[in-house]
Amino acid sequence: MRFKLSLQSIVTVMLSLTLTSMPALSADIAGPFSYPAGLLYAPATLTQPVGDYAQIGMNRIFLEDTTLYDVASLTGATRLREGTGDFERDTLCLSGTENGRPLIVWFIATDTDKVTEVQTEWVGEKEVPEYCRPLEANRLPVRLGRIGLGMSKKEVADLIGPSSYVDNAGWHYWFSQRFMRNEKNLQELELNWLALRFDDKARVERAFISQVTNL
């Protein structure tokens, strides 16, 4: 997001992108999934982010630091662009297999060339778009922070502690807020979310990380 935006504007724009403009998933995967509204109600109980990077194999992609171009160069995937202005974003799709199950990963850069969000979920019976680049074996496993699909609630709690909030749809959020100084010694507010949804066996089936920083 542009640093000139107020915190309220950041949240408004993010919700506009994630709750209304994203395609819904039905029989196939048309694009990144829509984020749950519970995202806005999670209190910031953490002072250090637990979801500020994604890892594919040994490579870490840091939110608001690694460019989507770098991810494309690393994986050979195609960058896709949609929207304009504050609603402009680039996406990049990857697919792979973990624990014998197919998964899909989306890297998203909203109004910047740097990655701001990452999503992953099991594919199940859905069809994966042809433009989703298959991950090579050395680019697996996929982790959002320290968390991967298929992990149990106990494993998650042992790794990153209790969630900040659980919404009515069953999403668990880890939400951090911290003030920092940039290279110009100006104060910035960084907001970071890790969100997980568990299946009926209490294992992670869908996850995302997102980060915005505002002066």
JSON list of C-alpha atoms in Angstrom, two decimals:
[
{"chain": "A", "resi": 1, "resn": "MET", "atom": "CA", "xyz": [0.00, 0.00, 0.00]},
{"chain": "A", "resi": 2, "resn": "ARG", "atom": "CA", "xyz": [1.15, 3.60, -0.49]},
{"chain": "A", "resi": 3, "resn": "PHE", "atom": "CA", "xyz": [2.63, 5.00, 2.72]},
{"chain": "A", "resi": 4, "resn": "LYS", "atom": "CA", "xyz": [0.57, 8.20, 2.26]},
{"chain": "A", "resi": 5, "resn": "LEU", "atom": "CA", "xyz": [-2.60, 6.30, 3.09]},
{"chain": "A", "resi": 6, "resn": "SER", "atom": "CA", "xyz": [-4.00, 6.53, 6.62]},
{"chain": "A", "resi": 7, "resn": "LEU", "atom": "CA", "xyz": [-4.46, 3.35, 8.62]},
{"chain": "A", "resi": 8, "resn": "GLN", "atom": "CA", "xyz": [-8.22, 3.49, 8.03]},
{"chain": "A", "resi": 9, "resn": "SER", "atom": "CA", "xyz": [-7.64, 3.88, 4.29]},
{"chain": "A", "resi": 10, "resn": "ILE", "atom": "CA", "xyz": [-5.25, 0.94, 4.27]},
{"chain": "A", "resi": 11, "resn": "VAL", "atom": "CA", "xyz": [-7.80, -1.31, 5.92]},
{"chain": "A", "resi": 12, "resn": "THR", "atom": "CA", "xyz": [-10.59, -0.04, 3.64]},
{"chain": "A", "resi": 13, "resn": "VAL", "atom": "CA", "xyz": [-8.58, -0.64, 0.48]},
{"chain": "A", "resi": 14, "resn": "MET", "atom": "CA", "xyz": [-7.42, -4.05, 1.68]},
{"chain": "A", "resi": 15, "resn": "LEU", "atom": "CA", "xyz": [-10.98, -5.13, 2.45]},
{"chain": "A", "resi": 16, "resn": "SER", "atom": "CA", "xyz": [-12.19, -3.81, -0.90]},
{"chain": "A", "resi": 17, "resn": "LEU", "atom": "CA", "xyz": [-9.60, -5.97, -2.63]},
{"chain": "A", "resi": 18, "resn": "THR", "atom": "CA", "xyz": [-9.99, -9.09, -0.56]},
{"chain": "A", "resi": 19, "resn": "LEU", "atom": "CA", "xyz": [-13.68, -9.20, 0.30]},
{"chain": "A", "resi": 20, "resn": "THR", "atom": "CA", "xyz": [-15.34, -7.95, -2.88]},
{"chain": "A", "resi": 21, "resn": "SER", "atom": "CA", "xyz": [-13.09, -8.04, -5.93]},
{"chain": "A", "resi": 22, "resn": "MET", "atom": "CA", "xyz": [-11.62, -11.51, -5.56]},
{"chain": "A", "resi": 23, "resn": "PRO", "atom": "CA", "xyz": [-13.26, -14.30, -7.53]},
{"chain": "A", "resi": 24, "resn": "ALA", "atom": "CA", "xyz": [-15.24, -16.83, -5.55]},
{"chain": "A", "resi": 25, "resn": "LEU", "atom": "CA", "xyz": [-14.07, -20.42, -5.64]},
{"chain": "A", "resi": 26, "resn": "SER", "atom": "CA", "xyz": [-16.47, -23.03, -6.95]},
{"chain": "A", "resi": 27, "resn": "ALA", "atom": "CA", "xyz": [-15.57, -26.01, -9.12]},
{"chain": "A", "resi": 28, "resn": "ASP", "atom": "CA", "xyz": [-12.21, -24.53, -10.03]},
{"chain": "A", "resi": 29, "resn": "ILE", "atom": "CA", "xyz": [-9.66, -22.06, -8.69]},
{"chain": "A", "resi": 30, "resn": "ALA", "atom": "CA", "xyz": [-10.09, -18.78, -10.52]},
{"chain": "A", "resi": 31, "resn": "GLY", "atom": "CA", "xyz": [-7.81, -16.71, -8.30]},
{"chain": "A", "resi": 32, "resn": "PRO", "atom": "CA", "xyz": [-6.82, -15.97, -4.70]},
{"chain": "A", "resi": 33, "resn": "PHE", "atom": "CA", "xyz": [-9.55, -16.74, -2.19]},
{"chain": "A", "resi": 34, "resn": "SER", "atom": "CA", "xyz": [-11.56, -14.00, -0.49]},
{"chain": "A", "resi": 35, "resn": "TYR", "atom": "CA", "xyz": [-10.41, -13.08, 2.99]},
{"chain": "A", "resi": 36, "resn": "PRO", "atom": "CA", "xyz": [-12.86, -13.46, 5.89]},
{"chain": "A", "resi": 37, "resn": "ALA", "atom": "CA", "xyz": [-14.43, -10.37, 7.47]},
{"chain": "A", "resi": 38, "resn": "GLY", "atom": "CA", "xyz": [-13.13, -11.52, 10.86]},
{"chain": "A", "resi": 39, "resn": "LEU", "atom": "CA", "xyz": [-9.75, -10.14, 9.81]},
{"chain": "A", "resi": 40, "resn": "LEU", "atom": "CA", "xyz": [-10.84, -6.67, 10.98]},
{"chain": "A", "resi": 41, "resn": "TYR", "atom": "CA", "xyz": [-11.96, -7.78, 14.42]},
{"chain": "A", "resi": 42, "resn": "ALA", "atom": "CA", "xyz": [-8.77, -9.48, 15.53]},
{"chain": "A", "resi": 43, "resn": "PRO", "atom": "CA", "xyz": [-7.06, -7.54, 18.34]},
{"chain": "A", "resi": 44, "resn": "ALA", "atom": "CA", "xyz": [-3.33, -6.93, 18.04]},
{"chain": "A", "resi": 45, "resn": "THR", "atom": "CA", "xyz": [-2.09, -9.20, 20.83]},
{"chain": "A", "resi": 46, "resn": "LEU", "atom": "CA", "xyz": [1.44, -9.59, 19.43]},
{"chain": "A", "resi": 47, "resn": "THR", "atom": "CA", "xyz": [4.32, -7.15, 19.22]},
{"chain": "A", "resi": 48, "resn": "GLN", "atom": "CA", "xyz": [6.39, -9.29, 16.87]},
{"chain": "A", "resi": 49, "resn": "PRO", "atom": "CA", "xyz": [4.97, -10.74, 13.61]},
{"chain": "A", "resi": 50, "resn": "VAL", "atom": "CA", "xyz": [4.72, -14.50, 13.15]},
{"chain": "A", "resi": 51, "resn": "GLY", "atom": "CA", "xyz": [3.72, -14.20, 9.48]},
{"chain": "A", "resi": 52, "resn": "ASP", "atom": "CA", "xyz": [6.16, -11.76, 7.90]},
{"chain": "A", "resi": 53, "resn": "TYR", "atom": "CA", "xyz": [7.66, -14.21, 5.42]},
{"chain": "A", "resi": 54, "resn": "ALA", "atom": "CA", "xyz": [6.81, -17.21, 3.26]},
{"chain": "A", "resi": 55, "resn": "GLN", "atom": "CA", "xyz": [9.24, -20.02, 2.62]},
{"chain": "A", "resi": 56, "resn": "ILE", "atom": "CA", "xyz": [9.45, -22.25, -0.45]},
{"chain": "A", "resi": 57, "resn": "GLY", "atom": "CA", "xyz": [12.12, -24.84, 0.11]},
{"chain": "A", "resi": 58, "resn": "MET", "atom": "CA", "xyz": [15.15, -23.00, 1.50]},
{"chain": "A", "resi": 59, "resn": "ASN", "atom": "CA", "xyz": [14.12, -19.61, 0.08]},
{"chain": "A", "resi": 60, "resn": "ARG", "atom": "CA", "xyz": [12.39, -16.99, 2.20]},
{"chain": "A", "resi": 61, "resn": "ILE", "atom": "CA", "xyz": [10.16, -14.31, 0.68]},
{"chain": "A", "resi": 62, "resn": "PHE", "atom": "CA", "xyz": [9.72, -11.39, 3.10]},
{"chain": "A", "resi": 63, "resn": "LEU", "atom": "CA", "xyz": [6.54, -9.31, 2.98]},
{"chain": "A", "resi": 64, "resn": "GLU", "atom": "CA", "xyz": [7.07, -5.70, 1.88]},
{"chain": "A", "resi": 65, "resn": "ASP", "atom": "CA", "xyz": [10.71, -6.50, 1.10]},
{"chain": "A", "resi": 66, "resn": "THR", "atom": "CA", "xyz": [10.98, -9.21, -1.58]},
{"chain": "A", "resi": 67, "resn": "THR", "atom": "CA", "xyz": [9.65, -8.18, -4.98]},
{"chain": "A", "resi": 68, "resn": "LEU", "atom": "CA", "xyz": [7.21, -10.26, -6.97]},
{"chain": "A", "resi": 69, "resn": "TYR", "atom": "CA", "xyz": [9.75, -10.08, -9.81]},
{"chain": "A", "resi": 70, "resn": "ASP", "atom": "CA", "xyz": [12.26, -11.88, -7.56]},
{"chain": "A", "resi": 71, "resn": "VAL", "atom": "CA", "xyz": [9.71, -14.62, -6.84]},
{"chain": "A", "resi": 72, "resn": "ALA", "atom": "CA", "xyz": [9.00, -14.96, -10.56]},
{"chain": "A", "resi": 73, "resn": "SER", "atom": "CA", "xyz": [12.73, -15.21, -11.32]},
{"chain": "A", "resi": 74, "resn": "LEU", "atom": "CA", "xyz": [13.17, -17.81, -8.60]},
{"chain": "A", "resi": 75, "resn": "THR", "atom": "CA", "xyz": [10.27, -20.02, -9.70]},
{"chain": "A", "resi": 76, "resn": "GLY", "atom": "CA", "xyz": [9.79, -19.29, -13.41]},
{"chain": "A", "resi": 77, "resn": "ALA", "atom": "CA", "xyz": [6.15, -18.35, -12.72]},
{"chain": "A", "resi": 78, "resn": "THR", "atom": "CA", "xyz": [4.21, -15.69, -14.66]},
{"chain": "A", "resi": 79, "resn": "ARG", "atom": "CA", "xyz": [3.16, -12.43, -13.02]},
{"chain": "A", "resi": 80, "resn": "LEU", "atom": "CA", "xyz": [-0.45, -11.39, -13.66]},
{"chain": "A", "resi": 81, "resn": "ARG", "atom": "CA", "xyz": [-1.82, -7.84, -13.25]},
{"chain": "A", "resi": 82, "resn": "GLU", "atom": "CA", "xyz": [-5.33, -6.64, -12.52]},
{"chain": "A", "resi": 83, "resn": "GLY", "atom": "CA", "xyz": [-7.05, -3.45, -11.40]},
{"chain": "A", "resi": 84, "resn": "THR", "atom": "CA", "xyz": [-5.82, 0.17, -11.44]},
{"chain": "A", "resi": 85, "resn": "GLY", "atom": "CA", "xyz": [-4.71, 2.78, -8.90]},
{"chain": "A", "resi": 86, "resn": "ASP", "atom": "CA", "xyz": [-5.23, 1.81, -5.25]},
{"chain": "A", "resi": 87, "resn": "PHE", "atom": "CA", "xyz": [-6.93, -1.35, -6.50]},
{"chain": "A", "resi": 88, "resn": "GLU", "atom": "CA", "xyz": [-4.04, -2.49, -8.66]},
{"chain": "A", "resi": 89, "resn": "ARG", "atom": "CA", "xyz": [-2.32, -5.73, -7.78]},
{"chain": "A", "resi": 90, "resn": "ASP", "atom": "CA", "xyz": [-0.03, -8.32, -9.30]},
{"chain": "A", "resi": 91, "resn": "THR", "atom": "CA", "xyz": [-0.37, -12.00, -8.54]},
{"chain": "A", "resi": 92, "resn": "LEU", "atom": "CA", "xyz": [1.74, -15.08, -9.10]},
{"chain": "A", "resi": 93, "resn": "CYS", "atom": "CA", "xyz": [0.47, -18.64, -8.80]},
{"chain": "A", "resi": 94, "resn": "LEU", "atom": "CA", "xyz": [2.40, -21.78, -7.82]},
{"chain": "A", "resi": 95, "resn": "SER", "atom": "CA", "xyz": [1.28, -25.36, -7.31]},
{"chain": "A", "resi": 96, "resn": "GLY", "atom": "CA", "xyz": [2.90, -28.35, -5.67]},
{"chain": "A", "resi": 97, "resn": "THR", "atom": "CA", "xyz": [2.43, -31.47, -3.59]},
{"chain": "A", "resi": 98, "resn": "GLU", "atom": "CA", "xyz": [3.03, -31.89, 0.13]},
{"chain": "A", "resi": 99, "resn": "ASN", "atom": "CA", "xyz": [2.34, -34.97, 2.23]},
{"chain": "A", "resi": 100, "resn": "GLY", "atom": "CA", "xyz": [0.90, -36.57, -0.90]},
{"chain": "A", "resi": 101, "resn": "ARG", "atom": "CA", "xyz": [-1.69, -33.83, -1.38]},
{"chain": "A", "resi": 102, "resn": "PRO", "atom": "CA", "xyz": [-1.75, -31.07, -4.03]},
{"chain": "A", "resi": 103, "resn": "LEU", "atom": "CA", "xyz": [-1.63, -27.47, -2.84]},
{"chain": "A", "resi": 104, "resn": "ILE", "atom": "CA", "xyz": [-1.74, -24.05, -4.44]},
{"chain": "A", "resi": 105, "resn": "VAL", "atom": "CA", "xyz": [0.12, -20.88, -3.43]},
{"chain": "A", "resi": 106, "resn": "TRP", "atom": "CA", "xyz": [-0.58, -17.27, -4.39]},
{"chain": "A", "resi": 107, "resn": "PHE", "atom": "CA", "xyz": [1.93, -14.44, -3.99]},
{"chain": "A", "resi": 108, "resn": "ILE", "atom": "CA", "xyz": [0.25, -11.02, -4.15]},
{"chain": "A", "resi": 109, "resn": "ALA", "atom": "CA", "xyz": [1.70, -7.52, -4.52]},
{"chain": "A", "resi": 110, "resn": "THR", "atom": "CA", "xyz": [-0.90, -4.78, -3.99]},
{"chain": "A", "resi": 111, "resn": "ASP", "atom": "CA", "xyz": [-0.09, -1.26, -5.26]},
{"chain": "A", "resi": 112, "resn": "THR", "atom": "CA", "xyz": [3.66, -2.02, -5.00]},
{"chain": "A", "resi": 113, "resn": "ASP", "atom": "CA", "xyz": [6.25, -4.23, -6.64]},
{"chain": "A", "resi": 114, "resn": "LYS", "atom": "CA", "xyz": [6.88, -6.01, -3.32]},
{"chain": "A", "resi": 115, "resn": "VAL", "atom": "CA", "xyz": [4.98, -9.03, -2.00]},
{"chain": "A", "resi": 116, "resn": "THR", "atom": "CA", "xyz": [2.32, -7.95, 0.52]},
{"chain": "A", "resi": 117, "resn": "GLU", "atom": "CA", "xyz": [0.29, -11.15, 0.89]},
{"chain": "A", "resi": 118, "resn": "VAL", "atom": "CA", "xyz": [0.66, -14.90, 0.45]},
{"chain": "A", "resi": 119, "resn": "GLN", "atom": "CA", "xyz": [-2.10, -17.53, 0.44]},
{"chain": "A", "resi": 120, "resn": "THR", "atom": "CA", "xyz": [-2.02, -21.30, 0.37]},
{"chain": "A", "resi": 121, "resn": "GLU", "atom": "CA", "xyz": [-4.63, -24.07, 0.49]},
{"chain": "A", "resi": 122, "resn": "TRP", "atom": "CA", "xyz": [-5.20, -27.69, -0.43]},
{"chain": "A", "resi": 123, "resn": "VAL", "atom": "CA", "xyz": [-6.49, -28.07, -3.97]},
{"chain": "A", "resi": 124, "resn": "GLY", "atom": "CA", "xyz": [-8.89, -30.93, -3.29]},
{"chain": "A", "resi": 125, "resn": "GLU", "atom": "CA", "xyz": [-11.24, -31.53, -6.23]},
{"chain": "A", "resi": 126, "resn": "LYS", "atom": "CA", "xyz": [-10.75, -28.05, -7.71]},
{"chain": "A", "resi": 127, "resn": "GLU", "atom": "CA", "xyz": [-9.04, -27.38, -11.02]},
{"chain": "A", "resi": 128, "resn": "VAL", "atom": "CA", "xyz": [-5.78, -25.45, -10.89]},
{"chain": "A", "resi": 129, "resn": "PRO", "atom": "CA", "xyz": [-5.32, -22.71, -13.53]},
{"chain": "A", "resi": 130, "resn": "GLU", "atom": "CA", "xyz": [-2.88, -23.62, -16.30]},
{"chain": "A", "resi": 131, "resn": "TYR", "atom": "CA", "xyz": [-0.73, -20.58, -15.55]},
{"chain": "A", "resi": 132, "resn": "CYS", "atom": "CA", "xyz": [0.09, -21.86, -12.03]},
{"chain": "A", "resi": 133, "resn": "ARG", "atom": "CA", "xyz": [3.73, -22.88, -12.16]},
{"chain": "A", "resi": 134, "resn": "PRO", "atom": "CA", "xyz": [4.49, -26.30, -10.61]},
{"chain": "A", "resi": 135, "resn": "LEU", "atom": "CA", "xyz": [7.07, -26.05, -7.85]},
{"chain": "A", "resi": 136, "resn": "GLU", "atom": "CA", "xyz": [10.19, -28.14, -8.24]},
{"chain": "A", "resi": 137, "resn": "ALA", "atom": "CA", "xyz": [11.06, -30.54, -5.43]},
{"chain": "A", "resi": 138, "resn": "ASN", "atom": "CA", "xyz": [13.75, -28.22, -4.08]},
{"chain": "A", "resi": 139, "resn": "ARG", "atom": "CA", "xyz": [11.14, -25.45, -3.69]},
{"chain": "A", "resi": 140, "resn": "LEU", "atom": "CA", "xyz": [9.15, -27.52, -1.20]},
{"chain": "A", "resi": 141, "resn": "PRO", "atom": "CA", "xyz": [7.85, -27.54, 1.48]},
{"chain": "A", "resi": 142, "resn": "VAL", "atom": "CA", "xyz": [5.79, -24.34, 1.57]},
{"chain": "A", "resi": 143, "resn": "ARG", "atom": "CA", "xyz": [5.54, -22.46, 4.85]},
{"chain": "A", "resi": 144, "resn": "LEU", "atom": "CA", "xyz": [3.88, -19.21, 5.88]},
{"chain": "A", "resi": 145, "resn": "GLY", "atom": "CA", "xyz": [6.15, -18.14, 8.67]},
{"chain": "A", "resi": 146, "resn": "ARG", "atom": "CA", "xyz": [6.70, -21.45, 10.48]},
{"chain": "A", "resi": 147, "resn": "ILE", "atom": "CA", "xyz": [3.31, -22.88, 9.55]},
{"chain": "A", "resi": 148, "resn": "GLY", "atom": "CA", "xyz": [2.41, -25.32, 6.79]},
{"chain": "A", "resi": 149, "resn": "LEU", "atom": "CA", "xyz": [-0.73, -27.06, 5.57]},
{"chain": "A", "resi": 150, "resn": "GLY", "atom": "CA", "xyz": [-1.54, -30.26, 7.41]},
{"chain": "A", "resi": 151, "resn": "MET", "atom": "CA", "xyz": [-0.13, -29.13, 10.76]},
{"chain": "A", "resi": 152, "resn": "SER", "atom": "CA", "xyz": [-2.27, -29.86, 13.80]},
{"chain": "A", "resi": 153, "resn": "LYS", "atom": "CA", "xyz": [-3.62, -27.23, 16.18]},
{"chain": "A", "resi": 154, "resn": "LYS", "atom": "CA", "xyz": [-1.17, -28.47, 18.82]},
{"chain": "A", "resi": 155, "resn": "GLU", "atom": "CA", "xyz": [1.78, -28.16, 16.45]},
{"chain": "A", "resi": 156, "resn": "VAL", "atom": "CA", "xyz": [0.72, -24.62, 15.57]},
{"chain": "A", "resi": 157, "resn": "ALA", "atom": "CA", "xyz": [0.28, -23.62, 19.22]},
{"chain": "A", "resi": 158, "resn": "ASP", "atom": "CA", "xyz": [3.67, -25.09, 20.11]},
{"chain": "A", "resi": 159, "resn": "LEU", "atom": "CA", "xyz": [5.33, -23.12, 17.30]},
{"chain": "A", "resi": 160, "resn": "ILE", "atom": "CA", "xyz": [3.67, -19.70, 17.55]},
{"chain": "A", "resi": 161, "resn": "GLY", "atom": "CA", "xyz": [1.51, -19.69, 20.67]},
{"chain": "A", "resi": 162, "resn": "PRO", "atom": "CA", "xyz": [-2.23, -19.00, 21.08]},
{"chain": "A", "resi": 163, "resn": "SER", "atom": "CA", "xyz": [-4.14, -17.08, 18.43]},
{"chain": "A", "resi": 164, "resn": "SER", "atom": "CA", "xyz": [-5.19, -13.46, 18.88]},
{"chain": "A", "resi": 165, "resn": "TYR", "atom": "CA", "xyz": [-8.77, -14.15, 17.81]},
{"chain": "A", "resi": 166, "resn": "VAL", "atom": "CA", "xyz": [-11.08, -16.84, 16.40]},
{"chain": "A", "resi": 167, "resn": "ASP", "atom": "CA", "xyz": [-14.02, -15.70, 14.26]},
{"chain": "A", "resi": 168, "resn": "ASN", "atom": "CA", "xyz": [-17.41, -17.31, 13.66]},
{"chain": "A", "resi": 169, "resn": "ALA", "atom": "CA", "xyz": [-16.21, -18.91, 10.43]},
{"chain": "A", "resi": 170, "resn": "GLY", "atom": "CA", "xyz": [-13.47, -20.80, 12.27]},
{"chain": "A", "resi": 171, "resn": "TRP", "atom": "CA", "xyz": [-10.52, -18.66, 11.18]},
{"chain": "A", "resi": 172, "resn": "HIS", "atom": "CA", "xyz": [-7.72, -18.29, 13.75]},
{"chain": "A", "resi": 173, "resn": "TYR", "atom": "CA", "xyz": [-5.71, -15.04, 13.59]},
{"chain": "A", "resi": 174, "resn": "TRP", "atom": "CA", "xyz": [-2.30, -14.05, 14.90]},
{"chain": "A", "resi": 175, "resn": "PHE", "atom": "CA", "xyz": [-2.18, -10.26, 14.63]},
{"chain": "A", "resi": 176, "resn": "SER", "atom": "CA", "xyz": [0.83, -8.10, 15.50]},
{"chain": "A", "resi": 177, "resn": "GLN", "atom": "CA", "xyz": [1.29, -4.35, 15.65]},
{"chain": "A", "resi": 178, "resn": "ARG", "atom": "CA", "xyz": [4.60, -2.55, 16.11]},
{"chain": "A", "resi": 179, "resn": "PHE", "atom": "CA", "xyz": [6.02, 0.92, 15.69]},
{"chain": "A", "resi": 180, "resn": "MET", "atom": "CA", "xyz": [9.38, 1.24, 13.97]},
{"chain": "A", "resi": 181, "resn": "ARG", "atom": "CA", "xyz": [11.72, 3.90, 12.58]},
{"chain": "A", "resi": 182, "resn": "ASN", "atom": "CA", "xyz": [12.52, 3.94, 8.88]},
{"chain": "A", "resi": 183, "resn": "GLU", "atom": "CA", "xyz": [15.75, 5.07, 7.21]},
{"chain": "A", "resi": 184, "resn": "LYS", "atom": "CA", "xyz": [14.55, 8.70, 7.45]},
{"chain": "A", "resi": 185, "resn": "ASN", "atom": "CA", "xyz": [13.93, 8.25, 11.20]},
{"chain": "A", "resi": 186, "resn": "LEU", "atom": "CA", "xyz": [10.18, 8.60, 10.67]},
{"chain": "A", "resi": 187, "resn": "GLN", "atom": "CA", "xyz": [7.86, 6.44, 12.73]},
{"chain": "A", "resi": 188, "resn": "GLU", "atom": "CA", "xyz": [5.96, 3.69, 10.91]},
{"chain": "A", "resi": 189, "resn": "LEU", "atom": "CA", "xyz": [3.17, 1.40, 12.06]},
{"chain": "A", "resi": 190, "resn": "GLU", "atom": "CA", "xyz": [3.45, -2.16, 10.80]},
{"chain": "A", "resi": 191, "resn": "LEU", "atom": "CA", "xyz": [0.42, -4.48, 10.89]},
{"chain": "A", "resi": 192, "resn": "ASN", "atom": "CA", "xyz": [0.89, -8.18, 10.22]},
{"chain": "A", "resi": 193, "resn": "TRP", "atom": "CA", "xyz": [-1.63, -11.01, 10.09]},
{"chain": "A", "resi": 194, "resn": "LEU", "atom": "CA", "xyz": [-1.24, -14.77, 9.94]},
{"chain": "A", "resi": 195, "resn": "ALA", "atom": "CA", "xyz": [-4.61, -16.54, 9.61]},
{"chain": "A", "resi": 196, "resn": "LEU", "atom": "CA", "xyz": [-5.35, -20.27, 9.58]},
{"chain": "A", "resi": 197, "resn": "ARG", "atom": "CA", "xyz": [-8.44, -22.36, 9.06]},
{"chain": "A", "resi": 198, "resn": "PHE", "atom": "CA", "xyz": [-8.51, -25.94, 10.31]},
{"chain": "A", "resi": 199, "resn": "ASP", "atom": "CA", "xyz": [-10.40, -28.92, 8.87]},
{"chain": "A", "resi": 200, "resn": "ASP", "atom": "CA", "xyz": [-12.61, -31.32, 10.82]},
{"chain": "A", "resi": 201, "resn": "LYS", "atom": "CA", "xyz": [-9.46, -33.20, 11.90]},
{"chain": "A", "resi": 202, "resn": "ALA", "atom": "CA", "xyz": [-8.02, -30.02, 13.41]},
{"chain": "A", "resi": 203, "resn": "ARG", "atom": "CA", "xyz": [-5.33, -29.67, 10.75]},
{"chain": "A", "resi": 204, "resn": "VAL", "atom": "CA", "xyz": [-4.50, -26.55, 8.73]},
{"chain": "A", "resi": 205, "resn": "GLU", "atom": "CA", "xyz": [-6.35, -26.59, 5.40]},
{"chain": "A", "resi": 206, "resn": "ARG", "atom": "CA", "xyz": [-6.07, -22.93, 4.35]},
{"chain": "A", "resi": 207, "resn": "ALA", "atom": "CA", "xyz": [-3.75, -20.09, 5.38]},
{"chain": "A", "resi": 208, "resn": "PHE", "atom": "CA", "xyz": [-2.68, -16.58, 4.53]},
{"chain": "A", "resi": 209, "resn": "ILE", "atom": "CA", "xyz": [-0.26, -13.88, 5.66]},
{"chain": "A", "resi": 210, "resn": "SER", "atom": "CA", "xyz": [-0.66, -10.16, 4.99]},
{"chain": "A", "resi": 211, "resn": "GLN", "atom": "CA", "xyz": [1.24, -7.04, 6.00]},
{"chain": "A", "resi": 212, "resn": "VAL", "atom": "CA", "xyz": [0.77, -3.28, 5.64]},
{"chain": "A", "resi": 213, "resn": "THR", "atom": "CA", "xyz": [3.02, -0.49, 6.92]},
{"chain": "A", "resi": 214, "resn": "ASN", "atom": "CA", "xyz": [1.91, 3.11, 7.30]},
{"chain": "A", "resi": 215, "resn": "LEU", "atom": "CA", "xyz": [3.63, 6.35, 8.34]}
]
